[in-house]
Amino acid sequence: MAGLMGCSPSEEELVQEGILQMDAQNWQGAISLFDRALEINPENALALNAKGAALFQEEKFEEAIPVFTASIEADSASYKAWFNRGNANLKLENFKNAVSDYNMATLLDPTQTDIYYNRGLALLGLEEYEDALLDFDAALQVEPNQALVHFNRGKALLGNNDPGNAMKALTDAINLDGKNAAAYYLLGVTRMSALGESEKEEGCADLKMALQLGYTEAKTWIDDFCE
């Protein structure tokens, strides 16, 4: 393996080379290097977390979770493995476990603001809309121009029966990312459901834009209400 000196690279050299392979998106190569480091020291928290991250990149979320758990057991004071395990749980729609992991990550390092958005998504999955809104608002305080945060904030507001503010959030999402077909769809449906005839024309325009961008569910609404 290029970059490794001598016959028997040290645990640290194997981890560093693995991280270089991660940078090159060679996930399998990285995993084999981390495994070699873990043969030397099975409790290397950095190697375990990095191996979990490589499995995550390969979308092997179920395989990644026990690896992140082992990293947490080796070093429970680092927020990273908690955060990463939360992300794997989020992908698997284990929303309650994800929130629990994100809570611990935030406790260990409150400055890691990307935790807020991901925890908001997990709370949205649990239909805990008010708590989700708090996290989306916290994410937007750090960086206001995040189209996906505005979009999911709109979904949380709809869940919270606040169509007026939901439409504003969805409009903000579209202004930042004009290719978000789901945002056009939700905006069109909300306009027509909440405001009826007065917004029919604009609602139909949003739905047609959603369809044009490939959101096929919009077709039913267009056929029923816009033709």
GROMACS .gro file of C-alpha atoms in nm:
model
  227
    1MET     CA    1   0.000   0.000   0.000
    2ALA     CA    2   0.158   0.329  -0.110
    3GLY     CA    3   0.259   0.565   0.165
    4LEU     CA    4   0.328   0.297   0.427
    5MET     CA    5   0.690   0.278   0.536
    6GLY     CA    6   0.869  -0.044   0.630
    7CYS     CA    7   0.731  -0.395   0.667
    8SER     CA    8   0.499  -0.347   0.964
    9PRO     CA    9   0.323  -0.010   0.971
   10SER     CA   10   0.214   0.111   1.312
   11GLU     CA   11  -0.144   0.142   1.427
   12GLU     CA   12  -0.125   0.523   1.375
   13GLU     CA   13   0.020   0.487   1.023
   14LEU     CA   14  -0.256   0.246   0.924
   15VAL     CA   15  -0.526   0.485   1.053
   16GLN     CA   16  -0.368   0.784   0.876
   17GLU     CA   17  -0.342   0.589   0.548
   18GLY     CA   18  -0.704   0.480   0.593
   19ILE     CA   19  -0.811   0.842   0.631
   20LEU     CA   20  -0.623   0.928   0.309
   21GLN     CA   21  -0.814   0.647   0.135
   22MET     CA   22  -1.138   0.798   0.275
   23ASP     CA   23  -1.040   1.133   0.121
   24ALA     CA   24  -1.000   0.949  -0.212
   25GLN     CA   25  -1.344   0.785  -0.157
   26ASN     CA   26  -1.186   0.441  -0.160
   27TRP     CA   27  -1.413   0.310   0.114
   28GLN     CA   28  -1.315  -0.059   0.086
   29GLY     CA   29  -0.945   0.021   0.091
   30ALA     CA   30  -0.999   0.242   0.396
   31ILE     CA   31  -1.197  -0.028   0.580
   32SER     CA   32  -0.923  -0.288   0.526
   33LEU     CA   33  -0.661  -0.045   0.667
   34PHE     CA   34  -0.878   0.034   0.970
   35ASP     CA   35  -0.929  -0.341   1.025
   36ARG     CA   36  -0.551  -0.388   1.026
   37ALA     CA   37  -0.515  -0.110   1.284
   38LEU     CA   38  -0.791  -0.270   1.491
   39GLU     CA   39  -0.606  -0.604   1.486
   40ILE     CA   40  -0.322  -0.423   1.667
   41ASN     CA   41  -0.559  -0.237   1.902
   42PRO     CA   42  -0.928  -0.337   1.898
   43GLU     CA   43  -1.015  -0.032   2.113
   44ASN     CA   44  -0.878   0.236   1.881
   45ALA     CA   45  -1.174   0.477   1.894
   46LEU     CA   46  -1.052   0.681   1.594
   47ALA     CA   47  -1.016   0.370   1.375
   48LEU     CA   48  -1.357   0.241   1.484
   49ASN     CA   49  -1.530   0.573   1.415
   50ALA     CA   50  -1.356   0.608   1.077
   51LYS     CA   51  -1.445   0.249   0.981
   52GLY     CA   52  -1.809   0.321   1.074
   53ALA     CA   53  -1.797   0.637   0.860
   54ALA     CA   54  -1.664   0.436   0.561
   55LEU     CA   55  -1.943   0.177   0.604
   56PHE     CA   56  -2.191   0.467   0.622
   57GLN     CA   57  -2.055   0.603   0.292
   58GLU     CA   58  -2.118   0.258   0.141
   59GLU     CA   59  -2.477   0.286   0.274
   60LYS     CA   60  -2.418  -0.013   0.505
   61PHE     CA   61  -2.600   0.165   0.786
   62GLU     CA   62  -2.689  -0.145   0.988
   63GLU     CA   63  -2.328  -0.264   0.978
   64ALA     CA   64  -2.204   0.082   1.078
   65ILE     CA   65  -2.409   0.107   1.400
   66PRO     CA   66  -2.223  -0.159   1.608
   67VAL     CA   67  -1.891  -0.014   1.487
   68PHE     CA   68  -1.990   0.334   1.609
   69THR     CA   69  -2.110   0.173   1.934
   70ALA     CA   70  -1.766   0.014   1.981
   71SER     CA   71  -1.606   0.356   1.917
   72ILE     CA   72  -1.833   0.512   2.182
   73GLU     CA   73  -1.737   0.237   2.429
   74ALA     CA   74  -1.369   0.306   2.359
   75ASP     CA   75  -1.407   0.686   2.396
   76SER     CA   76  -1.746   0.803   2.521
   77ALA     CA   77  -1.627   1.166   2.557
   78SER     CA   78  -1.598   1.233   2.182
   79TYR     CA   79  -1.916   1.366   2.019
   80LYS     CA   80  -1.825   1.228   1.675
   81ALA     CA   81  -1.925   0.862   1.712
   82TRP     CA   82  -2.249   0.962   1.888
   83PHE     CA   83  -2.328   1.199   1.599
   84ASN     CA   84  -2.234   0.942   1.336
   85ARG     CA   85  -2.439   0.669   1.503
   86GLY     CA   86  -2.730   0.916   1.513
   87ASN     CA   87  -2.691   0.966   1.137
   88ALA     CA   88  -2.697   0.589   1.075
   89ASN     CA   89  -3.007   0.556   1.294
   90LEU     CA   90  -3.167   0.845   1.103
   91LYS     CA   91  -3.104   0.668   0.771
   92LEU     CA   92  -3.265   0.352   0.913
   93GLU     CA   93  -3.560   0.561   1.042
   94ASN     CA   94  -3.479   0.461   1.401
   95PHE     CA   95  -3.583   0.814   1.491
   96LYS     CA   96  -3.599   0.771   1.870
   97ASN     CA   97  -3.248   0.624   1.882
   98ALA     CA   98  -3.123   0.899   1.652
   99VAL     CA   99  -3.261   1.174   1.879
  100SER     CA  100  -3.101   1.006   2.180
  101ASP     CA  101  -2.762   0.992   2.004
  102TYR     CA  102  -2.788   1.354   1.887
  103ASN     CA  103  -2.880   1.467   2.239
  104MET     CA  104  -2.561   1.307   2.370
  105ALA     CA  105  -2.352   1.457   2.086
  106THR     CA  106  -2.488   1.806   2.163
  107LEU     CA  107  -2.417   1.759   2.533
  108LEU     CA  108  -2.055   1.668   2.456
  109ASP     CA  109  -1.999   1.950   2.206
  110PRO     CA  110  -2.272   2.219   2.185
  111THR     CA  111  -2.072   2.407   1.916
  112GLN     CA  112  -2.141   2.139   1.650
  113THR     CA  113  -2.437   2.311   1.487
  114ASP     CA  114  -2.492   2.052   1.211
  115ILE     CA  115  -2.634   1.828   1.484
  116TYR     CA  116  -2.939   2.059   1.512
  117TYR     CA  117  -3.060   2.005   1.156
  118ASN     CA  118  -3.019   1.627   1.171
  119ARG     CA  119  -3.191   1.606   1.508
  120GLY     CA  120  -3.470   1.821   1.361
  121LEU     CA  121  -3.516   1.561   1.085
  122ALA     CA  122  -3.538   1.281   1.344
  123LEU     CA  123  -3.792   1.481   1.549
  124LEU     CA  124  -3.989   1.544   1.229
  125GLY     CA  125  -3.992   1.165   1.178
  126LEU     CA  126  -4.134   1.128   1.531
  127GLU     CA  127  -4.399   1.397   1.452
  128GLU     CA  128  -4.259   1.610   1.736
  129TYR     CA  129  -4.307   1.923   1.530
  130GLU     CA  130  -4.247   2.194   1.790
  131ASP     CA  131  -3.913   2.044   1.898
  132ALA     CA  132  -3.818   1.997   1.532
  133LEU     CA  133  -3.889   2.367   1.469
  134LEU     CA  134  -3.659   2.467   1.756
  135ASP     CA  135  -3.375   2.269   1.597
  136PHE     CA  136  -3.440   2.401   1.244
  137ASP     CA  137  -3.449   2.757   1.383
  138ALA     CA  138  -3.118   2.693   1.562
  139ALA     CA  139  -2.964   2.566   1.235
  140LEU     CA  140  -3.088   2.875   1.047
  141GLN     CA  141  -2.942   3.110   1.309
  142VAL     CA  142  -2.599   2.972   1.222
  143GLU     CA  143  -2.653   2.976   0.843
  144PRO     CA  144  -2.978   3.137   0.720
  145ASN     CA  145  -2.944   3.037   0.352
  146GLN     CA  146  -2.998   2.661   0.381
  147ALA     CA  147  -3.273   2.562   0.138
  148LEU     CA  148  -3.326   2.214   0.286
  149VAL     CA  149  -3.360   2.352   0.639
  150HIS     CA  150  -3.631   2.595   0.521
  151PHE     CA  151  -3.802   2.309   0.334
  152ASN     CA  152  -3.811   2.077   0.636
  153ARG     CA  153  -3.909   2.368   0.859
  154GLY     CA  154  -4.206   2.414   0.625
  155LYS     CA  155  -4.298   2.047   0.672
  156ALA     CA  156  -4.278   2.085   1.051
  157LEU     CA  157  -4.500   2.396   1.037
  158LEU     CA  158  -4.756   2.204   0.830
  159GLY     CA  159  -4.747   1.926   1.089
  160ASN     CA  160  -4.803   2.194   1.352
  161ASN     CA  161  -5.114   2.325   1.165
  162ASP     CA  162  -4.953   2.656   1.070
  163PRO     CA  163  -5.008   2.675   0.692
  164GLY     CA  164  -4.937   3.050   0.670
  165ASN     CA  165  -4.583   3.024   0.806
  166ALA     CA  166  -4.535   2.692   0.627
  167MET     CA  167  -4.598   2.864   0.292
  168LYS     CA  168  -4.342   3.132   0.380
  169ALA     CA  169  -4.083   2.867   0.473
  170LEU     CA  170  -4.150   2.670   0.152
  171THR     CA  171  -4.123   2.990  -0.053
  172ASP     CA  172  -3.787   3.063   0.117
  173ALA     CA  173  -3.674   2.710   0.026
  174ILE     CA  174  -3.773   2.762  -0.341
  175ASN     CA  175  -3.604   3.104  -0.356
  176LEU     CA  176  -3.280   2.939  -0.241
  177ASP     CA  177  -3.321   2.625  -0.457
  178GLY     CA  178  -3.551   2.656  -0.757
  179LYS     CA  179  -3.510   2.284  -0.837
  180ASN     CA  180  -3.680   2.155  -0.518
  181ALA     CA  181  -3.981   1.981  -0.675
  182ALA     CA  182  -4.117   1.861  -0.339
  183ALA     CA  183  -4.120   2.220  -0.208
  184TYR     CA  184  -4.326   2.337  -0.511
  185TYR     CA  185  -4.563   2.044  -0.458
  186LEU     CA  186  -4.617   2.112  -0.087
  187LEU     CA  187  -4.654   2.483  -0.151
  188GLY     CA  188  -4.914   2.424  -0.424
  189VAL     CA  189  -5.111   2.173  -0.215
  190THR     CA  190  -5.102   2.403   0.089
  191ARG     CA  191  -5.215   2.705  -0.110
  192MET     CA  192  -5.514   2.515  -0.246
  193SER     CA  193  -5.602   2.332   0.077
  194ALA     CA  194  -5.564   2.626   0.314
  195LEU     CA  195  -5.667   2.918   0.092
  196GLY     CA  196  -5.892   2.756  -0.170
  197GLU     CA  197  -6.013   2.951  -0.473
  198SER     CA  198  -5.824   3.273  -0.392
  199GLU     CA  199  -5.488   3.098  -0.444
  200LYS     CA  200  -5.598   2.840  -0.702
  201GLU     CA  201  -5.408   2.994  -0.992
  202GLU     CA  202  -5.081   3.024  -0.799
  203GLY     CA  203  -5.132   2.679  -0.645
  204CYS     CA  204  -5.177   2.526  -0.989
  205ALA     CA  205  -4.865   2.705  -1.114
  206ASP     CA  206  -4.666   2.556  -0.823
  207LEU     CA  207  -4.803   2.207  -0.890
  208LYS     CA  208  -4.723   2.233  -1.263
  209MET     CA  209  -4.369   2.340  -1.173
  210ALA     CA  210  -4.339   2.040  -0.937
  211LEU     CA  211  -4.452   1.807  -1.218
  212GLN     CA  212  -4.213   1.969  -1.464
  213LEU     CA  213  -3.930   1.901  -1.216
  214GLY     CA  214  -4.029   1.534  -1.199
  215TYR     CA  215  -4.261   1.521  -0.897
  216THR     CA  216  -4.522   1.286  -1.046
  217GLU     CA  217  -4.762   1.299  -0.748
  218ALA     CA  218  -4.851   1.653  -0.857
  219LYS     CA  219  -5.031   1.514  -1.163
  220THR     CA  220  -5.332   1.388  -0.963
  221TRP     CA  221  -5.388   1.733  -0.812
  222ILE     CA  222  -5.345   1.904  -1.149
  223ASP     CA  223  -5.592   1.664  -1.316
  224ASP     CA  224  -5.849   1.706  -1.035
  225PHE     CA  225  -5.827   2.080  -0.968
  226CYS     CA  226  -5.634   2.264  -1.237
  227GLU     CA  227  -5.768   2.153  -1.575
   0.00000   0.00000   0.00000
